[in-house]
XYZ file of N, CA, C and O in Angstrom:
716
model
N 103.412 163.999 89.506
C 103.320 163.568 88.132
C 102.340 162.388 88.088
O 102.463 161.460 88.877
N 101.360 162.425 87.142
C 100.434 161.320 87.078
C 101.077 160.012 86.687
O 102.081 159.946 85.998
N 100.484 158.895 87.206
C 100.985 157.565 86.929
C 100.730 157.206 85.425
O 99.889 157.851 84.771
N 101.385 156.164 85.005
C 101.147 155.684 83.668
C 99.681 155.291 83.422
O 99.091 155.591 82.381
N 99.051 154.659 84.422
C 97.661 154.288 84.311
C 96.762 155.487 84.267
O 95.789 155.548 83.472
N 97.059 156.506 85.054
C 96.260 157.762 85.067
C 96.420 158.484 83.731
O 95.457 158.980 83.207
N 97.626 158.517 83.218
C 97.873 159.135 81.870
C 97.116 158.420 80.779
O 96.496 159.026 79.931
N 97.130 157.098 80.815
C 96.438 156.305 79.798
C 94.915 156.580 79.879
O 94.298 156.778 78.853
N 94.371 156.549 81.074
C 92.930 156.802 81.243
C 92.561 158.233 80.808
O 91.552 158.448 80.154
N 93.425 159.186 81.115
C 93.163 160.579 80.722
C 93.194 160.720 79.208
O 92.323 161.377 78.627
N 94.165 160.067 78.566
C 94.253 160.155 77.096
C 93.028 159.513 76.474
O 92.448 160.035 75.490
N 92.589 158.381 76.979
C 91.396 157.718 76.445
C 90.184 158.581 76.622
O 89.327 158.632 75.771
N 90.052 159.229 77.777
C 88.945 160.107 78.070
C 88.978 161.287 77.087
O 87.917 161.741 76.602
N 90.146 161.878 76.844
C 90.223 162.973 75.940
C 89.777 162.595 74.529
O 89.135 163.364 73.829
N 90.102 161.395 74.105
C 89.651 160.916 72.812
C 88.129 160.777 72.784
O 87.454 161.167 71.779
N 87.523 160.313 73.855
C 86.039 160.265 73.938
C 85.477 161.656 73.940
O 84.375 161.865 73.325
N 86.096 162.579 74.643
C 85.592 163.949 74.665
C 85.609 164.553 73.237
O 84.718 165.308 72.882
N 86.606 164.163 72.461
C 86.676 164.680 71.078
C 85.587 164.012 70.209
O 84.923 164.717 69.483
N 85.445 162.717 70.341
C 84.605 161.959 69.384
C 83.166 161.694 69.832
O 82.332 161.385 69.009
N 82.914 161.759 71.136
C 81.584 161.399 71.663
C 80.926 162.514 72.486
O 80.075 162.240 73.341
N 81.240 163.731 72.160
C 80.761 164.894 72.922
C 79.238 164.998 72.964
O 78.682 165.536 73.931
N 78.555 164.550 71.930
C 77.147 164.729 71.825
C 76.369 163.510 72.301
O 75.152 163.387 72.063
N 77.056 162.548 72.964
C 76.429 161.326 73.430
C 76.393 161.377 74.972
O 77.322 161.816 75.650
N 75.283 160.909 75.529
C 75.128 160.855 76.987
C 76.301 160.073 77.590
O 76.698 158.998 77.103
N 76.879 160.636 78.645
C 78.038 160.041 79.339
C 79.164 159.637 78.393
O 79.865 158.665 78.651
N 79.282 160.383 77.306
C 80.315 160.142 76.301
C 80.309 158.718 75.796
O 81.329 158.202 75.278
N 79.111 158.073 75.853
C 78.947 156.740 75.285
C 79.441 155.626 76.184
O 79.453 154.468 75.763
N 79.825 155.922 77.436
C 80.208 154.824 78.373
C 78.956 153.987 78.667
O 77.906 154.529 78.987
N 79.129 152.688 78.612
C 78.006 151.803 78.960
C 77.759 151.858 80.452
O 78.701 152.001 81.271
N 76.496 151.726 80.822
C 76.115 151.771 82.252
C 76.737 150.615 83.050
O 77.007 150.838 84.228
N 76.917 149.502 82.445
C 77.413 148.331 83.190
C 78.927 148.107 83.101
O 79.399 147.142 83.560
N 79.607 149.077 82.534
C 81.065 149.001 82.428
C 81.666 150.174 83.190
O 81.085 151.252 83.257
N 82.832 149.942 83.784
C 83.468 151.001 84.540
C 84.988 151.047 84.353
O 85.761 150.779 85.270
N 85.424 151.405 83.140
C 86.876 151.543 82.953
C 87.382 152.790 83.704
O 86.600 153.673 84.064
N 88.704 152.908 83.940
C 89.220 154.034 84.699
C 88.794 155.389 84.133
O 88.525 156.311 84.888
N 88.796 155.484 82.792
C 88.435 156.791 82.208
C 86.998 157.211 82.493
O 86.658 158.407 82.567
N 86.146 156.232 82.709
C 84.713 156.559 83.067
C 84.704 157.185 84.493
O 83.994 158.133 84.725
N 85.446 156.620 85.422
C 85.529 157.170 86.736
C 86.020 158.607 86.707
O 85.531 159.478 87.462
N 87.048 158.881 85.906
C 87.566 160.241 85.820
C 86.514 161.171 85.215
O 86.260 162.277 85.673
N 85.824 160.688 84.141
C 84.724 161.458 83.524
C 83.657 161.815 84.576
O 83.280 162.975 84.656
N 83.244 160.819 85.303
C 82.163 161.078 86.272
C 82.603 162.043 87.366
O 81.860 162.955 87.698
N 83.808 161.868 87.881
C 84.234 162.715 89.005
C 84.698 164.116 88.611
O 84.387 165.066 89.325
N 85.318 164.248 87.412
C 85.850 165.545 87.026
C 84.920 166.331 86.108
O 84.652 167.515 86.295
N 84.409 165.647 85.107
C 83.614 166.317 84.072
C 82.140 166.395 84.416
O 81.522 167.455 84.564
N 81.509 165.233 84.539
C 80.045 165.226 84.745
C 79.637 165.800 86.076
O 78.684 166.626 86.169
N 80.282 165.396 87.137
C 79.903 165.833 88.471
C 80.133 167.322 88.693
O 79.653 167.883 89.760
N 80.889 167.975 87.824
C 81.110 169.393 87.919
C 80.281 170.190 86.890
O 80.508 171.366 86.688
N 79.411 169.488 86.222
C 78.490 170.139 85.281
C 79.146 170.599 84.001
O 78.590 171.469 83.262
N 80.282 170.024 83.587
C 80.930 170.405 82.345
C 80.402 169.681 81.120
O 80.628 170.149 80.025
N 79.668 168.599 81.328
C 79.019 167.904 80.208
C 77.594 167.705 80.602
O 77.279 166.968 81.579
N 76.692 168.354 79.894
C 75.285 168.387 80.272
C 74.345 168.138 79.081
O 74.698 168.364 77.933
N 73.172 167.707 79.420
C 72.072 167.612 78.401
C 71.413 168.963 78.266
O 70.976 169.569 79.251
N 71.399 169.495 77.061
C 70.818 170.796 76.785
C 69.685 170.636 75.762
O 69.406 169.508 75.329
N 69.073 171.718 75.389
C 68.009 171.694 74.369
C 68.557 171.150 73.038
O 67.829 170.549 72.250
N 69.836 171.345 72.798
C 70.496 170.860 71.572
C 71.066 169.443 71.728
O 71.736 168.944 70.834
N 70.911 168.846 72.855
C 71.478 167.513 73.139
C 72.648 167.669 74.125
O 72.887 168.734 74.691
N 73.378 166.580 74.246
C 74.532 166.623 75.172
C 75.643 167.463 74.572
O 75.924 167.382 73.366
N 76.308 168.242 75.427
C 77.422 169.052 75.016
C 78.194 169.531 76.192
O 77.747 169.451 77.332
N 79.365 170.059 75.914
C 80.218 170.632 76.992
C 79.808 172.039 77.260
O 79.530 172.803 76.325
N 79.783 172.400 78.493
C 79.345 173.750 78.972
C 80.416 174.324 79.892
O 80.773 173.656 80.846
N 80.922 175.502 79.565
C 81.891 176.115 80.468
C 81.539 177.592 80.784
O 82.182 178.201 81.614
N 80.554 178.094 80.159
C 80.248 179.524 80.301
C 79.027 179.819 81.183
O 78.602 180.935 81.234
N 78.498 178.815 81.832
C 77.335 179.026 82.665
C 76.051 179.231 81.941
O 75.044 179.587 82.528
N 76.023 178.954 80.627
C 74.822 179.192 79.851
C 73.741 178.168 80.166
O 72.555 178.450 79.961
N 74.102 177.054 80.673
C 73.187 176.031 81.105
C 73.606 175.637 82.508
O 74.791 175.448 82.764
N 72.685 175.450 83.412
C 73.063 175.075 84.761
C 72.078 174.018 85.231
O 70.885 174.179 85.127
N 72.659 172.932 85.724
C 71.817 171.914 86.306
C 72.309 171.654 87.725
O 73.248 172.322 88.176
N 71.761 170.713 88.390
C 72.108 170.415 89.788
C 73.521 169.988 89.924
O 74.093 170.081 91.029
N 74.175 169.574 88.850
C 75.570 169.110 88.975
C 76.580 170.264 88.798
O 77.770 170.038 88.961
N 76.136 171.438 88.377
C 77.048 172.522 88.185
C 77.756 172.918 89.481
O 77.141 173.014 90.517
N 79.083 173.088 89.382
C 79.888 173.453 90.521
C 80.257 174.927 90.428
O 80.871 175.329 89.499
N 79.807 175.744 91.398
C 80.089 177.179 91.330
C 81.632 177.517 91.243
O 81.993 178.476 90.618
N 82.462 176.694 91.879
C 83.875 176.938 91.821
C 84.426 176.686 90.454
O 85.253 177.431 89.945
N 83.946 175.627 89.788
C 84.397 175.361 88.417
C 83.829 176.400 87.491
O 84.536 176.895 86.581
N 82.595 176.843 87.713
C 82.026 177.930 86.920
C 82.849 179.195 87.010
O 83.109 179.866 86.019
N 83.289 179.524 88.243
C 84.101 180.715 88.456
C 85.497 180.559 87.792
O 85.987 181.521 87.187
N 86.062 179.354 87.899
C 87.336 179.100 87.209
C 87.191 179.273 85.708
O 88.048 179.947 85.076
N 86.152 178.748 85.120
C 85.961 178.898 83.694
C 85.650 180.311 83.288
O 86.091 180.782 82.229
N 84.964 181.047 84.129
C 84.747 182.497 83.849
C 86.073 183.219 83.831
O 86.328 184.000 82.900
N 86.933 182.945 84.848
C 88.254 183.546 84.860
C 89.071 183.123 83.634
O 89.816 183.925 83.076
N 88.945 181.872 83.244
C 89.680 181.349 82.127
C 89.285 182.017 80.805
O 90.106 182.409 80.014
N 87.983 182.156 80.647
C 87.485 182.815 79.430
C 87.968 184.289 79.381
O 88.335 184.780 78.320
N 87.982 184.935 80.513
C 88.479 186.309 80.582
C 89.984 186.362 80.251
O 90.474 187.224 79.519
N 90.716 185.368 80.769
C 92.145 185.242 80.461
C 92.374 185.079 78.977
O 93.237 185.705 78.369
N 91.598 184.169 78.362
C 91.743 183.893 76.937
C 91.400 185.174 76.139
O 92.075 185.512 75.212
N 90.349 185.879 76.515
C 89.937 187.081 75.773
C 91.018 188.170 75.914
O 91.196 188.947 75.020
N 91.723 188.183 77.069
C 92.805 189.175 77.222
C 94.037 188.804 76.394
O 94.793 189.675 75.951
N 94.323 187.513 76.251
C 95.617 187.070 75.672
C 95.495 186.393 74.343
O 96.563 186.160 73.709
N 94.331 186.064 73.866
C 94.278 185.260 72.647
C 93.315 185.899 71.578
O 92.820 185.156 70.746
N 93.155 187.200 71.583
C 92.366 187.815 70.551
C 93.312 188.317 69.458
O 93.128 188.023 68.308
N 94.343 189.031 69.843
C 95.284 189.549 68.876
C 96.430 188.581 68.577
O 97.013 188.585 67.500
N 96.763 187.768 69.544
C 97.891 186.803 69.443
C 97.390 185.426 69.709
O 96.372 185.227 70.335
N 98.165 184.442 69.304
C 97.878 183.050 69.644
C 98.301 182.795 71.069
O 99.332 183.307 71.560
N 97.536 181.997 71.790
C 97.859 181.584 73.142
C 98.126 180.086 73.149
O 97.271 179.328 72.713
N 99.334 179.713 73.557
C 99.616 178.280 73.540
C 98.810 177.589 74.659
O 98.446 178.192 75.684
N 98.606 176.312 74.474
C 97.902 175.516 75.492
C 98.780 175.439 76.757
O 98.306 175.459 77.852
N 100.106 175.482 76.555
C 101.020 175.464 77.637
C 100.775 176.710 78.546
O 100.786 176.633 79.780
N 100.546 177.893 77.934
C 100.288 179.107 78.697
C 98.979 178.993 79.450
O 98.874 179.447 80.568
N 98.002 178.335 78.825
C 96.727 178.102 79.508
C 96.950 177.178 80.701
O 96.420 177.452 81.826
N 97.689 176.134 80.550
C 97.984 175.210 81.651
C 98.726 175.987 82.764
O 98.460 175.764 83.954
N 99.715 176.834 82.395
C 100.437 177.604 83.412
C 99.529 178.500 84.171
O 99.701 178.692 85.409
N 98.535 179.083 83.490
C 97.524 179.940 84.190
C 96.796 179.087 85.227
O 96.600 179.547 86.402
N 96.349 177.903 84.897
C 95.636 177.038 85.821
C 96.460 176.471 86.923
O 96.037 176.272 88.056
N 97.763 176.203 86.642
C 98.633 175.586 87.622
C 99.127 176.616 88.656
O 99.530 176.221 89.734
N 99.102 177.895 88.300
C 99.600 178.943 89.202
C 98.543 179.264 90.255
O 97.389 178.906 90.102
N 98.978 179.884 91.376
C 97.971 180.346 92.360
C 97.045 181.312 91.679
O 97.452 182.077 90.791
N 95.813 181.403 92.042
C 95.177 180.754 93.167
C 94.584 179.378 92.861
O 94.042 178.747 93.742
N 94.785 178.855 91.641
C 94.130 177.598 91.252
C 94.887 176.360 91.628
O 94.368 175.487 92.253
N 96.177 176.290 91.253
C 97.018 175.142 91.624
C 96.513 173.822 91.057
O 96.618 172.799 91.717
N 96.011 173.850 89.862
C 95.423 172.639 89.258
C 96.578 171.766 88.672
O 97.542 172.291 88.106
N 96.449 170.447 88.850
C 97.452 169.532 88.343
C 97.346 169.389 86.793
O 96.300 169.619 86.241
N 98.443 168.876 86.204
C 98.526 168.769 84.771
C 97.432 167.831 84.233
O 96.802 168.097 83.204
N 97.130 166.747 84.924
C 96.081 165.821 84.493
C 94.734 166.512 84.383
O 94.029 166.291 83.402
N 94.366 167.285 85.367
C 93.095 167.970 85.405
C 93.133 169.096 84.348
O 92.120 169.315 83.648
N 94.274 169.757 84.156
C 94.383 170.817 83.138
C 94.040 170.249 81.763
O 93.327 170.893 80.981
N 94.523 169.089 81.489
C 94.252 168.493 80.153
C 92.737 168.312 79.934
O 92.229 168.570 78.831
N 92.037 167.833 80.975
C 90.633 167.575 80.873
C 89.839 168.859 80.776
O 88.898 168.989 80.008
N 90.219 169.853 81.596
C 89.555 171.163 81.538
C 89.753 171.776 80.196
O 88.858 172.399 79.638
N 90.956 171.644 79.665
C 91.227 172.177 78.325
C 90.358 171.585 77.277
O 89.772 172.302 76.456
N 90.207 170.274 77.269
C 89.366 169.620 76.294
C 87.919 170.076 76.438
O 87.240 170.345 75.437
N 87.394 170.161 77.637
C 86.050 170.594 77.867
C 85.879 172.024 77.365
O 84.901 172.337 76.699
N 86.839 172.901 77.662
C 86.815 174.272 77.223
C 86.825 174.390 75.690
O 86.002 175.080 75.105
N 87.718 173.669 75.070
C 87.825 173.737 73.613
C 86.604 173.218 72.918
O 86.112 173.794 71.940
N 86.034 172.096 73.435
C 84.794 171.576 72.845
C 83.640 172.536 73.082
O 82.836 172.709 72.197
N 83.543 173.110 74.247
C 82.452 174.040 74.569
C 82.562 175.309 73.734
O 81.495 175.881 73.414
N 83.753 175.742 73.472
C 83.922 177.013 72.751
C 84.190 176.858 71.259
O 84.578 177.834 70.590
N 83.942 175.665 70.684
C 84.087 175.510 69.254
C 83.227 176.529 68.561
O 82.109 176.755 68.928
N 83.798 177.165 67.549
C 83.069 178.250 66.862
C 83.489 179.604 67.381
O 83.208 180.586 66.760
N 84.125 179.625 68.562
C 84.633 180.877 69.114
C 86.160 180.854 69.261
O 86.760 181.873 69.587
N 86.716 179.676 69.064
C 88.167 179.499 69.193
C 88.710 178.912 67.918
O 88.195 177.919 67.395
N 89.794 179.471 67.424
C 90.486 178.934 66.271
C 91.674 178.128 66.818
O 92.297 178.510 67.805
N 91.952 177.050 66.177
C 92.996 176.095 66.637
C 94.245 176.215 65.731
O 94.117 176.371 64.510
N 95.408 176.082 66.354
C 96.647 176.191 65.620
C 97.609 175.068 66.070
O 97.638 174.723 67.239
N 98.339 174.568 65.125
C 99.281 173.457 65.334
C 100.675 173.897 64.893
O 100.812 174.468 63.799
N 101.655 173.682 65.717
C 103.036 174.051 65.352
C 103.598 173.016 64.395
O 103.665 171.855 64.746
N 103.906 173.435 63.211
C 104.417 172.477 62.206
C 105.925 172.337 62.265
O 106.569 172.918 63.137
N 106.444 171.548 61.360
C 107.908 171.259 61.349
C 108.799 172.450 61.104
O 109.999 172.418 61.348
N 108.209 173.517 60.522
C 108.989 174.742 60.306
C 108.866 175.749 61.456
O 109.279 176.913 61.322
N 108.342 175.268 62.579
C 108.127 176.096 63.774
C 107.197 177.269 63.504
O 107.334 178.328 64.061
N 106.161 177.015 62.687
C 105.156 178.003 62.396
C 103.798 177.436 62.818
O 103.506 176.275 62.510
N 103.045 178.263 63.523
C 101.656 177.813 63.870
C 100.796 177.902 62.639
O 100.736 178.949 62.007
N 100.179 176.796 62.271
C 99.244 176.771 61.145
C 97.825 176.535 61.671
O 97.598 175.833 62.655
N 96.902 177.187 61.013
C 95.465 177.118 61.378
C 94.963 175.694 61.081
O 95.240 175.106 60.061
N 94.194 175.160 62.058
C 93.544 173.879 61.922
C 92.024 174.175 61.990
O 91.578 174.746 62.950
N 91.243 173.776 60.987
C 89.861 174.156 60.905
C 89.012 173.605 62.070
O 87.995 174.204 62.432
N 89.395 172.462 62.575
C 88.624 171.912 63.725
C 89.544 171.068 64.583
O 90.598 170.597 64.168
N 89.105 170.897 65.810
C 89.846 170.074 66.753
C 89.925 168.656 66.219
O 88.879 168.095 65.901
N 91.112 168.116 66.114
C 91.266 166.746 65.574
C 92.195 165.952 66.501
O 92.778 166.463 67.466
N 92.347 164.664 66.181
C 93.089 163.772 67.034
C 94.577 164.218 67.144
O 95.184 164.093 68.250
N 95.153 164.686 66.080
C 96.548 165.089 66.142
C 96.719 166.247 67.082
O 97.678 166.294 67.878
N 95.819 167.209 67.055
C 95.919 168.331 67.980
C 95.631 167.884 69.415
O 96.311 168.405 70.327
N 94.736 166.975 69.612
C 94.478 166.467 70.949
C 95.701 165.783 71.509
O 96.022 165.974 72.708
N 96.420 165.052 70.639
C 97.658 164.457 71.102
C 98.679 165.491 71.537
O 99.419 165.303 72.513
N 98.736 166.579 70.815
C 99.672 167.673 71.178
C 99.217 168.362 72.499
O 100.062 168.713 73.335
N 97.912 168.494 72.638
C 97.402 169.089 73.892
C 97.804 168.217 75.090
O 98.135 168.736 76.137
N 97.826 166.926 74.857
C 98.193 165.983 75.923
C 99.703 165.960 76.148
O 100.187 166.071 77.281
N 100.487 165.798 75.080
C 101.963 165.554 75.218
C 102.840 166.807 75.063
O 103.869 166.886 75.699
N 102.441 167.679 74.148
C 103.276 168.837 73.804
C 102.448 170.113 73.738
O 102.258 170.685 72.670
N 101.969 170.577 74.885
C 101.040 171.738 74.866
C 101.617 173.012 74.296
O 100.907 173.893 73.877
N 102.965 173.098 74.276
C 103.593 174.294 73.643
C 103.489 174.259 72.112
O 103.715 175.262 71.478
N 103.046 173.124 71.537
C 102.912 172.999 70.104
C 101.468 173.137 69.646
O 101.175 172.955 68.445
N 100.584 173.483 70.522
C 99.160 173.741 70.193
C 98.808 175.097 70.708
O 99.213 175.509 71.784
N 98.011 175.861 69.930
C 97.655 177.221 70.346
C 96.193 177.503 69.924
O 95.621 176.758 69.092
N 95.676 178.561 70.475
C 94.306 178.969 70.183
C 94.269 180.506 69.982
O 95.173 181.209 70.434
N 93.258 180.965 69.299
C 92.881 182.379 69.275
C 91.408 182.449 69.509
O 90.642 181.622 69.013
N 90.994 183.491 70.238
C 89.568 183.658 70.514
C 89.000 184.718 69.560
O 89.683 185.690 69.219
N 87.803 184.472 69.069
C 87.113 185.453 68.259
C 85.649 185.392 68.479
O 85.110 184.371 68.918
N 84.981 186.504 68.272
C 83.531 186.572 68.397
C 82.988 187.008 67.039
O 83.552 187.860 66.376
N 81.913 186.402 66.658
C 81.278 186.766 65.393
C 80.711 188.205 65.477
O 80.133 188.587 66.494
N 80.934 188.952 64.457
C 80.319 190.271 64.361
C 78.886 190.092 63.878
O 78.480 189.011 63.423
N 78.142 191.169 63.923
C 76.763 191.111 63.445
C 76.724 190.731 61.958
O 75.869 189.937 61.516
N 77.642 191.246 61.157
C 77.700 190.943 59.761
C 78.045 189.491 59.520
O 77.422 188.799 58.722
N 79.029 189.000 60.278
C 79.368 187.578 60.138
C 78.216 186.678 60.512
O 77.930 185.704 59.845
N 77.511 187.040 61.594
C 76.353 186.301 62.009
C 75.291 186.259 60.908
O 74.681 185.216 60.642
N 75.086 187.396 60.234
C 74.119 187.460 59.154
C 74.557 186.540 57.975
O 73.769 185.840 57.401
N 75.835 186.626 57.658
C 76.379 185.803 56.580
C 76.234 184.321 56.868
O 75.932 183.522 55.972
N 76.446 183.942 58.112
C 76.343 182.544 58.487
C 74.915 182.065 58.375
O 74.622 180.972 57.942
N 73.957 182.931 58.718
C 72.537 182.558 58.664
C 72.015 182.467 57.225
O 71.067 181.753 56.980
N 72.657 183.181 56.255
C 72.143 183.180 54.903
C 72.870 182.160 54.039
O 73.728 181.452 54.425
């Protein structure tokens, strides 16, 4: 189980991932080194999950951009994860807890702290392909138009209360979006 300090740093990093995704190094100053920056550098940046692209800085999990920091093992994990999501979250909602269970089971064995960060990177990278759902007080999942702080808090503390569905734009939807 992660320590209180590790949980605090992870939560702060998740907030930066939500709010500073398009900023180099998530806006961490070069001359400052809070715990969450160390986690960002070792888990996110050094594995190629946050990169500078033609569109600016963004999260990458599908191998669409590759730089010297890309980790082939992380890329394979994310490829497996996207396949898992496409199998289980097209017709039905997939809870974040189920996603964590997928990562924590063999052959991956990823810890909960890392699961939270991978989840944030995945959700930010797949915005526009993933619909977000929040379990409300009536025990009904309601659609949330975009990832927000309340849902991030649930992803961190109560992953069974957050869910996703995967969708791909059809040719007609793509045309409508362009016009």
